[in-house]
Short mmCIF file of C-alpha atoms and ligand atoms in Angstrom, two decimals:
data_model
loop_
_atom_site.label_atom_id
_atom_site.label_comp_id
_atom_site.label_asym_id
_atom_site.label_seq_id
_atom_site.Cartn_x
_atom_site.Cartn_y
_atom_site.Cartn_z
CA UNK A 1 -73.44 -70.31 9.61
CA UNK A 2 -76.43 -71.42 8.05
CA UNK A 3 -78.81 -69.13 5.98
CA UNK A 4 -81.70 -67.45 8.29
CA UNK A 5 -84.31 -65.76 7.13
CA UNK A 6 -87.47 -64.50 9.10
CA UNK A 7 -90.19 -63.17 7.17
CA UNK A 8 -92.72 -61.06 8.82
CA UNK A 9 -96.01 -59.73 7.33
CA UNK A 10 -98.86 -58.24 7.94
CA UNK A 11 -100.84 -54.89 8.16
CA UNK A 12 -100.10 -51.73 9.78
CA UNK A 13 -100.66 -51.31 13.32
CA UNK A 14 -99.64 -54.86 14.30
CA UNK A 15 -96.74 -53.92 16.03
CA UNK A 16 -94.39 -55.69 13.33
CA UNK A 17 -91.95 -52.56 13.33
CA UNK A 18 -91.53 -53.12 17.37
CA UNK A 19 -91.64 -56.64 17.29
CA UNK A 20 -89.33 -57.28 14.82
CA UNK A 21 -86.19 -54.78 15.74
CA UNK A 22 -86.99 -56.59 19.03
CA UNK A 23 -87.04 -60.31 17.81
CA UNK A 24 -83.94 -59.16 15.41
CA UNK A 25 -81.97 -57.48 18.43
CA UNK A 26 -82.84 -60.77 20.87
CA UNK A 27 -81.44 -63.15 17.57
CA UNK A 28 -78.49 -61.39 17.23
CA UNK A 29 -79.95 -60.80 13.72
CA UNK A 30 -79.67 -57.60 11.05
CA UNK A 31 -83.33 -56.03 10.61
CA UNK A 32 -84.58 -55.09 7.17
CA UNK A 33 -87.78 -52.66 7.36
CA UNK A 34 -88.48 -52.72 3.78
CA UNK A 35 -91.75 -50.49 4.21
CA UNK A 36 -88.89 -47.72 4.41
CA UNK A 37 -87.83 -47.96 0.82
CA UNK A 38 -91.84 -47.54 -0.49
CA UNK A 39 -91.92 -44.38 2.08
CA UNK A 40 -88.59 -42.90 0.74
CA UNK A 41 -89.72 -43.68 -3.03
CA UNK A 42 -92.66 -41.51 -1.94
CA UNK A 43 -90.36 -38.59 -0.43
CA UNK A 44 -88.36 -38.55 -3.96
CA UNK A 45 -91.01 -38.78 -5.61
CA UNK A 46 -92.81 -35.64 -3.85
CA UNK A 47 -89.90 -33.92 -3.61
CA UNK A 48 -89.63 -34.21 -7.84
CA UNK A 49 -93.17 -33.42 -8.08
CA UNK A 50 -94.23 -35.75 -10.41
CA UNK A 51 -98.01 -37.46 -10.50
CA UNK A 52 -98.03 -40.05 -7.70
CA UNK A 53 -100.59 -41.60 -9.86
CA UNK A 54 -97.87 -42.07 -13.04
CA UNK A 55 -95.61 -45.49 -12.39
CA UNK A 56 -93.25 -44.54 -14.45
CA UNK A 57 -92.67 -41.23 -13.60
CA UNK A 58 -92.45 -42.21 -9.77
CA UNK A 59 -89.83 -45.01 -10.89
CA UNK A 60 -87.56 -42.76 -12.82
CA UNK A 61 -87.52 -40.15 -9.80
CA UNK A 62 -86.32 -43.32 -7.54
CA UNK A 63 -83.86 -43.58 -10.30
CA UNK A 64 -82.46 -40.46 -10.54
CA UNK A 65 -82.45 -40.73 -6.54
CA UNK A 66 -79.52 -42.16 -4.41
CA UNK A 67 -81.28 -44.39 -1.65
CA UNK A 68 -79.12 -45.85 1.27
CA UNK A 69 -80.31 -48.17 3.95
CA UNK A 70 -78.19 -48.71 6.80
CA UNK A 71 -78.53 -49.45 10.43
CA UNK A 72 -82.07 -48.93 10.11
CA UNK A 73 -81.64 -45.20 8.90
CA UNK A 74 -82.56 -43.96 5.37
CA UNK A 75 -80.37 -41.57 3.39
CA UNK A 76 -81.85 -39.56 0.40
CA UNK A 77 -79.33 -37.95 -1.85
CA UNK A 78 -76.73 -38.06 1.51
CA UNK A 79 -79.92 -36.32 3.00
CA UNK A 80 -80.91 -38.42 6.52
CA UNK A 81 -84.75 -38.95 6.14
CA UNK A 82 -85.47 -41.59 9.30
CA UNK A 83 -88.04 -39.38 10.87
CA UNK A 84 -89.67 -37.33 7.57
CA UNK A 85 -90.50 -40.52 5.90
CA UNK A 86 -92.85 -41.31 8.53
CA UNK A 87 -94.41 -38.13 8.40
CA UNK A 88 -97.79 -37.78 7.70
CA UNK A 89 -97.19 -36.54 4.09
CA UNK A 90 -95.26 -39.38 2.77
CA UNK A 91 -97.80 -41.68 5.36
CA UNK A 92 -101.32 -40.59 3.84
CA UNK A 93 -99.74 -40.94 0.14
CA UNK A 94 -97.29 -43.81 0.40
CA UNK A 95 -99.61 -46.74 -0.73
CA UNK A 96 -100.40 -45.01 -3.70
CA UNK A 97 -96.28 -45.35 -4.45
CA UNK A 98 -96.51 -48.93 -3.36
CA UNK A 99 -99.29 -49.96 -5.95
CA UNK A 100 -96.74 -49.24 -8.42
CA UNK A 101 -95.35 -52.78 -9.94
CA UNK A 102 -92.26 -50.47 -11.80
CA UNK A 103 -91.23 -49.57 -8.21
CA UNK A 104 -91.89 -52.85 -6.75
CA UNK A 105 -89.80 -54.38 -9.22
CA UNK A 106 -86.97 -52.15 -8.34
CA UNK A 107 -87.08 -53.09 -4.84
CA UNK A 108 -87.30 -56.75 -4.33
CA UNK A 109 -83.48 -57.20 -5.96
CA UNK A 110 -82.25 -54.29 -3.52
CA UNK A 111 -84.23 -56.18 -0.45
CA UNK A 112 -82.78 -59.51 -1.65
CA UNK A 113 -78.97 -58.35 -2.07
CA UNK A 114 -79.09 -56.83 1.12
CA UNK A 115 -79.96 -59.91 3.01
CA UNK A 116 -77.38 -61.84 1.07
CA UNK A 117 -74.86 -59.82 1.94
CA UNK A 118 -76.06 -60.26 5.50
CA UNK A 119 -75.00 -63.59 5.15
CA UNK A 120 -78.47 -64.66 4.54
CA UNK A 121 -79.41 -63.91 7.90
CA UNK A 122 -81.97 -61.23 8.57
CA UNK A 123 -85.64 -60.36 9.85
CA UNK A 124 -87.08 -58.93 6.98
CA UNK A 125 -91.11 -56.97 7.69
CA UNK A 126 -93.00 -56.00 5.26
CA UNK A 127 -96.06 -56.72 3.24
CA UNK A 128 -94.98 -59.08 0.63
CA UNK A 129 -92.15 -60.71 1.93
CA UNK A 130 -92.81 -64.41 2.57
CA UNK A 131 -95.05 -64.18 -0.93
CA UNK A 132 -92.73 -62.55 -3.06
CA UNK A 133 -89.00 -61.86 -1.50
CA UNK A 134 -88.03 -64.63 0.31
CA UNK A 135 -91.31 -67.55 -0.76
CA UNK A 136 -88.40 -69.66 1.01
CA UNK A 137 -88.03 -68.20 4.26
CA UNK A 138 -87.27 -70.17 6.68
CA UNK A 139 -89.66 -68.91 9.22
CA UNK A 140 -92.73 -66.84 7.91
CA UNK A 141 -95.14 -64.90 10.19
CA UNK A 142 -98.07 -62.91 9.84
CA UNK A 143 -99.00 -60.55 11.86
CA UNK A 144 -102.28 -59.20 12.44
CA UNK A 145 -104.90 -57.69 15.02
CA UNK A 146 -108.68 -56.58 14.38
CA UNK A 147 -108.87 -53.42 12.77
CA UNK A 148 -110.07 -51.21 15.65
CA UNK A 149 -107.16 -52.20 18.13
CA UNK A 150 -104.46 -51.22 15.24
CA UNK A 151 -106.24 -47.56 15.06
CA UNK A 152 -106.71 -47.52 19.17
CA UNK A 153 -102.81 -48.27 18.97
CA UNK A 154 -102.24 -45.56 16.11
CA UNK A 155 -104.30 -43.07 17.97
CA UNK A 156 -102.56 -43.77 21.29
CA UNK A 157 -98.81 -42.63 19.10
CA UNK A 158 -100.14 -39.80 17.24
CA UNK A 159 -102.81 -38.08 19.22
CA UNK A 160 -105.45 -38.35 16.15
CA UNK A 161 -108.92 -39.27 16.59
CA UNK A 162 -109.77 -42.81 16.90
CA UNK A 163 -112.38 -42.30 13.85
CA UNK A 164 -110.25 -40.61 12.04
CA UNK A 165 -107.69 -43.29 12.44
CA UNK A 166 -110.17 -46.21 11.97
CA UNK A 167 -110.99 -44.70 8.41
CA UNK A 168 -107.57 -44.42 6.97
CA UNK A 169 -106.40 -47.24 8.31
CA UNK A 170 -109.54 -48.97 6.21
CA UNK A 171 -108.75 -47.39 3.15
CA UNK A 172 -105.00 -48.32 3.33
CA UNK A 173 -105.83 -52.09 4.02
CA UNK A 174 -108.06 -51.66 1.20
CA UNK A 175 -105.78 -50.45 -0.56
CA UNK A 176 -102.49 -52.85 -0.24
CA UNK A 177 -104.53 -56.06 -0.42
CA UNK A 178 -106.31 -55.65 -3.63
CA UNK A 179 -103.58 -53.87 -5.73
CA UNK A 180 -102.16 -55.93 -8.64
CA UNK A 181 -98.69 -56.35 -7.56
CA UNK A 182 -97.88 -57.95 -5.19
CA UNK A 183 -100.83 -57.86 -2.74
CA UNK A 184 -101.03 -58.21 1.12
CA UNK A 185 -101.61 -61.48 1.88
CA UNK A 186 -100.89 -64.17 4.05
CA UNK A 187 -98.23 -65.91 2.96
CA UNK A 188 -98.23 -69.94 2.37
CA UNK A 189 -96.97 -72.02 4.92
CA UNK A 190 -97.03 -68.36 7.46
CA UNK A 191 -97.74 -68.99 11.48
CA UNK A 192 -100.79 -65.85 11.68
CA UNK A 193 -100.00 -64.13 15.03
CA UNK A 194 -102.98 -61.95 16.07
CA UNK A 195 -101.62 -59.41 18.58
CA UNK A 196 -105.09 -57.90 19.67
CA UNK A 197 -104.93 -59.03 23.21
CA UNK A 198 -101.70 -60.11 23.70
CA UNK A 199 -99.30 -57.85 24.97
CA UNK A 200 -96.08 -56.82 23.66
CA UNK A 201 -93.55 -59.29 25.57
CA UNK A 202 -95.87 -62.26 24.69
CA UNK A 203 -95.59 -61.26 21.21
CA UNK A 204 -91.76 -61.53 21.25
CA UNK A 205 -91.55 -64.24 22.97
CA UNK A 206 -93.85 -66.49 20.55
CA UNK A 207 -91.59 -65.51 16.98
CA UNK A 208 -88.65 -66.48 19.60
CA UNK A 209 -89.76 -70.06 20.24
CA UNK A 210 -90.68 -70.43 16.77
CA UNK A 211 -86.99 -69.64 15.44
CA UNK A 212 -85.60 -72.05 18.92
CA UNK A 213 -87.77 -74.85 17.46
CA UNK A 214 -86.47 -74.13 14.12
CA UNK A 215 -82.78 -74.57 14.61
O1 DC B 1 -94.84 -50.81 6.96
P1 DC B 1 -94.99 -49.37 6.51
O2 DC B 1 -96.19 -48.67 7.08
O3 DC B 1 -93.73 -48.57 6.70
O4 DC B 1 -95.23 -49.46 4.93
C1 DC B 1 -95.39 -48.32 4.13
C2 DC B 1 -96.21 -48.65 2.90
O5 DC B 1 -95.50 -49.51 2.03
C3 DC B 1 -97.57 -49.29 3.15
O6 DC B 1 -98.53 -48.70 2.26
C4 DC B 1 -97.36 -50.73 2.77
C5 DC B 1 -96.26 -50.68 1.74
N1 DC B 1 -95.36 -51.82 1.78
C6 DC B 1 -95.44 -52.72 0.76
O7 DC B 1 -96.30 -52.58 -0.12
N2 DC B 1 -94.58 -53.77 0.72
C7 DC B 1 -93.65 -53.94 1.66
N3 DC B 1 -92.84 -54.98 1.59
C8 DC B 1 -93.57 -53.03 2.74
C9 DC B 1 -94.45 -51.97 2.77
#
């Protein structure tokens, strides 16, 4: 079978996560949520206690660490950590981890390896993945949405004030698109998707046609 890959960007609050297990399931296609490695670097890295702020010091707790990814579930030191990695202590801290080019670095071979293993054949969402992972996917998409429908979506799941919402989810953009490494961006040659008033289904449907009329 040929090589498949499906890159999918874009900022938080998008629906990637949704969209892409979906468009993965529908494809008959493994998913890779590679935003769950930065979140379980973070966990290690809190649970070692070292300065968030120190590279280095984050890296070698990720090395000391045994991190498993499989069927969409994250293991810590045989430790299942789905659910607390998107908790709101690894969430409010975690792009602090992913500014970190040391734990980039370590990442991107993991990310890669486990796609070619796959057969390369996966949907792979992130933030950096038609840029940096896969620059030769076959299929790159960005999604986006204005900022004030990703935090009416947030706010919807988690109960928090809209405002509230609204300002973190500033600072994070902030944040993960003027770091150094690696920075959120829309990828060359990337179809931009913005979800704001489309609904779910539609959503789905559109990344569908664009693998159909790419095979
Ligand atoms: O998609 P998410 O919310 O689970 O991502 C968690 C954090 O990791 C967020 O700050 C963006 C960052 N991230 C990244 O820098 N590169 C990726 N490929 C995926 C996520």
């Amino acid at each position: 079978m040929p090589t498949l890959i499906i890159a999918m960007d874009g900022p938080s609050g998008t629906g990637k996560s949704t969209v892409s297990k979906e468009v993965a399931r529908r494809a008959g296609l493994p998913h890779l949520d590679t935003g769950a490695f930065y979140r379980v670097a973070t966990l290690a890295a809190l649970r070692a206690a070292v300065d968030l702020a120190d590279g280095a010091a984050v890296a070698a707790a990720v090395d000391r660490s045994e991190i498993e990814y499989e069927d969409g579930r994250m293991i810590l030191n045989g430790d299942d950590v789905t659910e607390e990695i998107r908790g709101e202590a690894v969430t409010s801290v975690v792009s602090k981890v992913a500014a970190h080019a040391e734990v980039r670095k370590q990442f991107v071979d993991e990310q890669r390896r486990w796609v070619e293993t796959r057969g390369g054949r996966a949907v792979v969402e992130g933030r950096d993945i038609g840029s940096v992972v896969f620059p030769d996917a076959d299929i790159k998409i960005y999604l986006d949405a204005r900022a004030e429908v990703r935090a009416r979506r947030r706010a919807a799941q988690t109960g928090e004030p809209a405002e509230d919402v609204l300002a973190d989810i500033a600072r994070r953009d902030h944040l993960d698109s003027t770091r150094e490494t690696s920075p959120l961006q829309v990828p060359e040659g990337a179809v931009v998707i913005d979800t704001s008033d489309m609904r779910f289904e539609g959503v789905v449907e559109r990344v569908l046609e664009l693998i159909e009329a790419n095979s």
